[in-house]
Amino acid sequence: MKEGSLSPGLYVVATPIGNLGDITLRALDVLKRVNCIAAEDTRVTGQLLAALGISKPLLSVREHNERRGAEKLIAKIAAGEAVAYVSDAGTPAISDPGAVLVGAVREAGLSVVPVPGVSAVTAALSAAGFPPGPWLFAGFLPPKQKARRDAIQELKHLPLLLVFYEAPHRVRETLADLAGVLGGERRVCIARELTKQFEETACMRLDETSAWLDASTWREKGEFVLMIEGAAAAEAGMAEAEHILRVLAEELPAAQAAKIAARLTGRKKADLYALLVQEQG
Ligand code: SAM
């Protein structure tokens, strides 16, 4: 770590999403050396800084005052100060305030320096085990059902892994809408309470999520990242299941072939059976 004062600029600092140990050495160093820290919520950041043993002047820059806050910070940086920006948890500007501020500082011709670290989206993806490939981070879906279903419909045919954030009070209805619009066959990985005491990552089909939530009273609590296989993967998975089904059906009665194919592929027995009946009938 370098000694002395930091060059003037805005330092966009990622903070932990639950486990204090996830603060990076560089984030600590920067937070100690900046002149002041702008925060989404000064109370939340005040607690974090106290836990880290750092004392700095705090300024509030949140969604509703981001433009006005930007002007103040630009004046400070232009006067030679180093200013950090932190959101409540994780990486600023990822479903959090920060982007407007960063844009304004850039536009003013001043330096913006990322100090990377935790984000729930990358933490979730790293433990999900989906095959490598492109993914789309869609943040939060709209809270109202019609708008939410329309938004999901727009993503339905994309050949990309879909990644969403969701709050506990909406996770059940969002998963139901995802199943309704994308189809219950698609694989989903649910990551909840990452880096915290009761963290959990579970993968299943979309039509199994309601039973998974029902399985325990605390399942619906906490913070969630939802990752759902893209259209191409879902279709490729189905094509493979159909191939296995047809090979089995050459040797076995339809019901038995559907049962074994369902066990081998994780697809729904009733769907596979219906497909055989349709083809054979
Ligand atoms: N800026 C943050 C980041 O980099 O991840 C995200 C902030 S956003 C307002 C909060 C949402 O992130 C939560 O509703 C949840 O979807 C997700 N999230 C945050 N912490 C999480 C955690 N520990 N486990 C799972 N999801 C989390």
PDB file of N, CA, C and O and ligand atoms in Angstrom, residues 17 87 89-92 94-96 118-121 140 165-167 191-196 223-225, ligand 1:
ATOM      1  N   ILE A  17     -21.149  -7.411   1.991  1.00  0.00           N
ATOM      2  CA  ILE A  17     -22.610  -7.607   1.905  1.00  0.00           C
ATOM      3  C   ILE A  17     -23.113  -8.434   3.093  1.00  0.00           C
ATOM      4  O   ILE A  17     -24.212  -8.976   3.051  1.00  0.00           O
ATOM      5  N   SER A  87     -21.883   2.661  -0.919  1.00  0.00           N
ATOM      6  CA  SER A  87     -23.325   2.448  -0.736  1.00  0.00           C
ATOM      7  C   SER A  87     -23.514   1.621   0.538  1.00  0.00           C
ATOM      8  O   SER A  87     -22.550   1.308   1.236  1.00  0.00           O
ATOM      9  N   ALA A  89     -24.196  -1.492   1.034  1.00  0.00           N
ATOM     10  CA  ALA A  89     -23.512  -2.790   1.008  1.00  0.00           C
ATOM     11  C   ALA A  89     -23.164  -3.142  -0.427  1.00  0.00           C
ATOM     12  O   ALA A  89     -23.920  -2.824  -1.344  1.00  0.00           O
ATOM     13  N   GLY A  90     -22.029  -3.779  -0.622  1.00  0.00           N
ATOM     14  CA  GLY A  90     -21.634  -4.220  -1.955  1.00  0.00           C
ATOM     15  C   GLY A  90     -21.033  -3.091  -2.771  1.00  0.00           C
ATOM     16  O   GLY A  90     -20.474  -2.135  -2.228  1.00  0.00           O
ATOM     17  N   THR A  91     -21.183  -3.209  -4.087  1.00  0.00           N
ATOM     18  CA  THR A  91     -20.552  -2.263  -5.007  1.00  0.00           C
ATOM     19  C   THR A  91     -21.519  -1.140  -5.369  1.00  0.00           C
ATOM     20  O   THR A  91     -22.625  -1.424  -5.831  1.00  0.00           O
ATOM     21  N   PRO A  92     -21.104   0.120  -5.172  1.00  0.00           N
ATOM     22  CA  PRO A  92     -21.969   1.230  -5.576  1.00  0.00           C
ATOM     23  C   PRO A  92     -22.311   1.130  -7.067  1.00  0.00           C
ATOM     24  O   PRO A  92     -21.555   0.563  -7.852  1.00  0.00           O
ATOM     25  N   ILE A  94     -24.341  -0.699  -8.519  1.00  0.00           N
ATOM     26  CA  ILE A  94     -24.927  -1.992  -8.901  1.00  0.00           C
ATOM     27  C   ILE A  94     -26.234  -2.094  -8.115  1.00  0.00           C
ATOM     28  O   ILE A  94     -26.222  -2.428  -6.921  1.00  0.00           O
ATOM     29  N   SER A  95     -27.354  -1.746  -8.765  1.00  0.00           N
ATOM     30  CA  SER A  95     -28.662  -1.648  -8.084  1.00  0.00           C
ATOM     31  C   SER A  95     -28.553  -0.787  -6.831  1.00  0.00           C
ATOM     32  O   SER A  95     -29.186  -1.084  -5.815  1.00  0.00           O
ATOM     33  N   ASP A  96     -27.757   0.197  -6.881  1.00  0.00           N
ATOM     34  CA  ASP A  96     -27.509   1.127  -5.775  1.00  0.00           C
ATOM     35  C   ASP A  96     -27.194   2.495  -6.371  1.00  0.00           C
ATOM     36  O   ASP A  96     -26.792   2.571  -7.537  1.00  0.00           O
ATOM     37  N   VAL A 118     -16.699  -6.813  -3.086  1.00  0.00           N
ATOM     38  CA  VAL A 118     -17.864  -7.699  -3.140  1.00  0.00           C
ATOM     39  C   VAL A 118     -19.027  -7.078  -3.892  1.00  0.00           C
ATOM     40  O   VAL A 118     -19.290  -5.886  -3.785  1.00  0.00           O
ATOM     41  N   SER A 119     -19.735  -7.935  -4.625  1.00  0.00           N
ATOM     42  CA  SER A 119     -21.065  -7.610  -5.119  1.00  0.00           C
ATOM     43  C   SER A 119     -21.874  -8.901  -5.036  1.00  0.00           C
ATOM     44  O   SER A 119     -21.336  -9.986  -5.301  1.00  0.00           O
ATOM     45  N   ALA A 120     -23.147  -8.781  -4.655  1.00  0.00           N
ATOM     46  CA  ALA A 120     -23.955 -10.003  -4.489  1.00  0.00           C
ATOM     47  C   ALA A 120     -24.046 -10.772  -5.806  1.00  0.00           C
ATOM     48  O   ALA A 120     -24.066 -12.009  -5.808  1.00  0.00           O
ATOM     49  N   VAL A 121     -24.070 -10.043  -6.927  1.00  0.00           N
ATOM     50  CA  VAL A 121     -24.247 -10.720  -8.219  1.00  0.00           C
ATOM     51  C   VAL A 121     -23.055 -11.632  -8.528  1.00  0.00           C
ATOM     52  O   VAL A 121     -23.234 -12.799  -8.895  1.00  0.00           O
ATOM     53  N   PHE A 140     -33.410  -5.532 -10.088  1.00  0.00           N
ATOM     54  CA  PHE A 140     -34.737  -5.837  -9.527  1.00  0.00           C
ATOM     55  C   PHE A 140     -35.793  -5.800 -10.632  1.00  0.00           C
ATOM     56  O   PHE A 140     -35.797  -4.883 -11.447  1.00  0.00           O
ATOM     57  N   TYR A 165     -31.960  -9.504  -8.669  1.00  0.00           N
ATOM     58  CA  TYR A 165     -31.975  -9.290  -7.228  1.00  0.00           C
ATOM     59  C   TYR A 165     -33.435  -9.333  -6.791  1.00  0.00           C
ATOM     60  O   TYR A 165     -34.327  -8.944  -7.553  1.00  0.00           O
ATOM     61  N   GLU A 166     -33.693  -9.788  -5.571  1.00  0.00           N
ATOM     62  CA  GLU A 166     -35.066  -9.726  -5.072  1.00  0.00           C
ATOM     63  C   GLU A 166     -35.098  -9.574  -3.560  1.00  0.00           C
ATOM     64  O   GLU A 166     -34.198 -10.039  -2.849  1.00  0.00           O
ATOM     65  N   ALA A 167     -36.130  -8.867  -3.124  1.00  0.00           N
ATOM     66  CA  ALA A 167     -36.326  -8.633  -1.697  1.00  0.00           C
ATOM     67  C   ALA A 167     -37.172  -9.768  -1.121  1.00  0.00           C
ATOM     68  O   ALA A 167     -37.956 -10.393  -1.843  1.00  0.00           O
ATOM     69  N   ALA A 191     -29.684 -17.885  -4.438  1.00  0.00           N
ATOM     70  CA  ALA A 191     -28.629 -17.626  -3.444  1.00  0.00           C
ATOM     71  C   ALA A 191     -29.209 -16.657  -2.429  1.00  0.00           C
ATOM     72  O   ALA A 191     -29.644 -15.571  -2.787  1.00  0.00           O
ATOM     73  N   ARG A 192     -29.247 -17.074  -1.172  1.00  0.00           N
ATOM     74  CA  ARG A 192     -29.802 -16.172  -0.145  1.00  0.00           C
ATOM     75  C   ARG A 192     -28.821 -15.979   1.011  1.00  0.00           C
ATOM     76  O   ARG A 192     -28.039 -16.863   1.331  1.00  0.00           O
ATOM     77  N   GLU A 193     -28.843 -14.766   1.531  1.00  0.00           N
ATOM     78  CA  GLU A 193     -28.029 -14.432   2.705  1.00  0.00           C
ATOM     79  C   GLU A 193     -26.539 -14.737   2.512  1.00  0.00           C
ATOM     80  O   GLU A 193     -25.877 -15.250   3.430  1.00  0.00           O
ATOM     81  N   LEU A 194     -26.037 -14.432   1.315  1.00  0.00           N
ATOM     82  CA  LEU A 194     -24.640 -14.752   1.018  1.00  0.00           C
ATOM     83  C   LEU A 194     -23.694 -14.092   2.013  1.00  0.00           C
ATOM     84  O   LEU A 194     -23.910 -12.938   2.403  1.00  0.00           O
ATOM     85  N   THR A 195     -22.692 -14.801   2.379  1.00  0.00           N
ATOM     86  CA  THR A 195     -21.622 -14.395   3.308  1.00  0.00           C
ATOM     87  C   THR A 195     -22.114 -14.219   4.749  1.00  0.00           C
ATOM     88  O   THR A 195     -21.356 -13.793   5.612  1.00  0.00           O
ATOM     89  N   LYS A 196     -23.401 -14.516   5.016  1.00  0.00           N
ATOM     90  CA  LYS A 196     -23.937 -14.359   6.372  1.00  0.00           C
ATOM     91  C   LYS A 196     -24.081 -15.729   7.023  1.00  0.00           C
ATOM     92  O   LYS A 196     -23.903 -16.764   6.374  1.00  0.00           O
ATOM     93  N   GLU A 223     -31.907 -11.834   1.966  1.00  0.00           N
ATOM     94  CA  GLU A 223     -31.682 -11.166   0.681  1.00  0.00           C
ATOM     95  C   GLU A 223     -31.384 -12.225  -0.375  1.00  0.00           C
ATOM     96  O   GLU A 223     -30.697 -13.205  -0.086  1.00  0.00           O
ATOM     97  N   PHE A 224     -31.881 -11.989  -1.579  1.00  0.00           N
ATOM     98  CA  PHE A 224     -31.827 -13.037  -2.605  1.00  0.00           C
ATOM     99  C   PHE A 224     -31.189 -12.591  -3.914  1.00  0.00           C
ATOM    100  O   PHE A 224     -31.416 -11.471  -4.374  1.00  0.00           O
ATOM    101  N   VAL A 225     -30.459 -13.532  -4.521  1.00  0.00           N
ATOM    102  CA  VAL A 225     -30.072 -13.398  -5.925  1.00  0.00           C
ATOM    103  C   VAL A 225     -30.674 -14.614  -6.632  1.00  0.00           C
ATOM    104  O   VAL A 225     -30.526 -15.742  -6.155  1.00  0.00           O
TER     105      VAL A 225
HETATM  106  N1  SAM B   1     -24.805  -2.881  -4.492  1.00  0.00           N
HETATM  107  C1  SAM B   1     -25.151  -4.182  -4.015  1.00  0.00           C
HETATM  108  C2  SAM B   1     -24.272  -5.223  -4.689  1.00  0.00           C
HETATM  109  O1  SAM B   1     -23.221  -4.883  -5.184  1.00  0.00           O
HETATM  110  O2  SAM B   1     -24.643  -6.390  -4.684  1.00  0.00           O
HETATM  111  C3  SAM B   1     -26.646  -4.471  -4.216  1.00  0.00           C
HETATM  112  C4  SAM B   1     -27.541  -3.536  -3.492  1.00  0.00           C
HETATM  113  S1  SAM B   1     -29.233  -3.855  -3.752  1.00  0.00           S
HETATM  114  C5  SAM B   1     -30.001  -2.432  -3.077  1.00  0.00           C
HETATM  115  C6  SAM B   1     -29.626  -5.050  -2.530  1.00  0.00           C
HETATM  116  C7  SAM B   1     -29.950  -6.411  -3.126  1.00  0.00           C
HETATM  117  O3  SAM B   1     -28.744  -7.111  -3.409  1.00  0.00           O
HETATM  118  C8  SAM B   1     -30.736  -7.312  -2.194  1.00  0.00           C
HETATM  119  O4  SAM B   1     -32.128  -7.075  -2.264  1.00  0.00           O
HETATM  120  C9  SAM B   1     -30.392  -8.677  -2.736  1.00  0.00           C
HETATM  121  O5  SAM B   1     -31.138  -8.969  -3.880  1.00  0.00           O
HETATM  122  C10 SAM B   1     -28.913  -8.474  -3.135  1.00  0.00           C
HETATM  123  N2  SAM B   1     -28.058  -8.817  -1.993  1.00  0.00           N
HETATM  124  C11 SAM B   1     -27.380  -7.963  -1.206  1.00  0.00           C
HETATM  125  N3  SAM B   1     -26.716  -8.638  -0.244  1.00  0.00           N
HETATM  126  C12 SAM B   1     -26.997  -9.943  -0.424  1.00  0.00           C
HETATM  127  C13 SAM B   1     -26.629 -11.134   0.251  1.00  0.00           C
HETATM  128  N4  SAM B   1     -25.850 -11.106   1.320  1.00  0.00           N
HETATM  129  N5  SAM B   1     -27.102 -12.312  -0.226  1.00  0.00           N
HETATM  130  C14 SAM B   1     -27.904 -12.348  -1.297  1.00  0.00           C
HETATM  131  N6  SAM B   1     -28.284 -11.257  -1.968  1.00  0.00           N
HETATM  132  C15 SAM B   1     -27.848 -10.068  -1.539  1.00  0.00           C
END
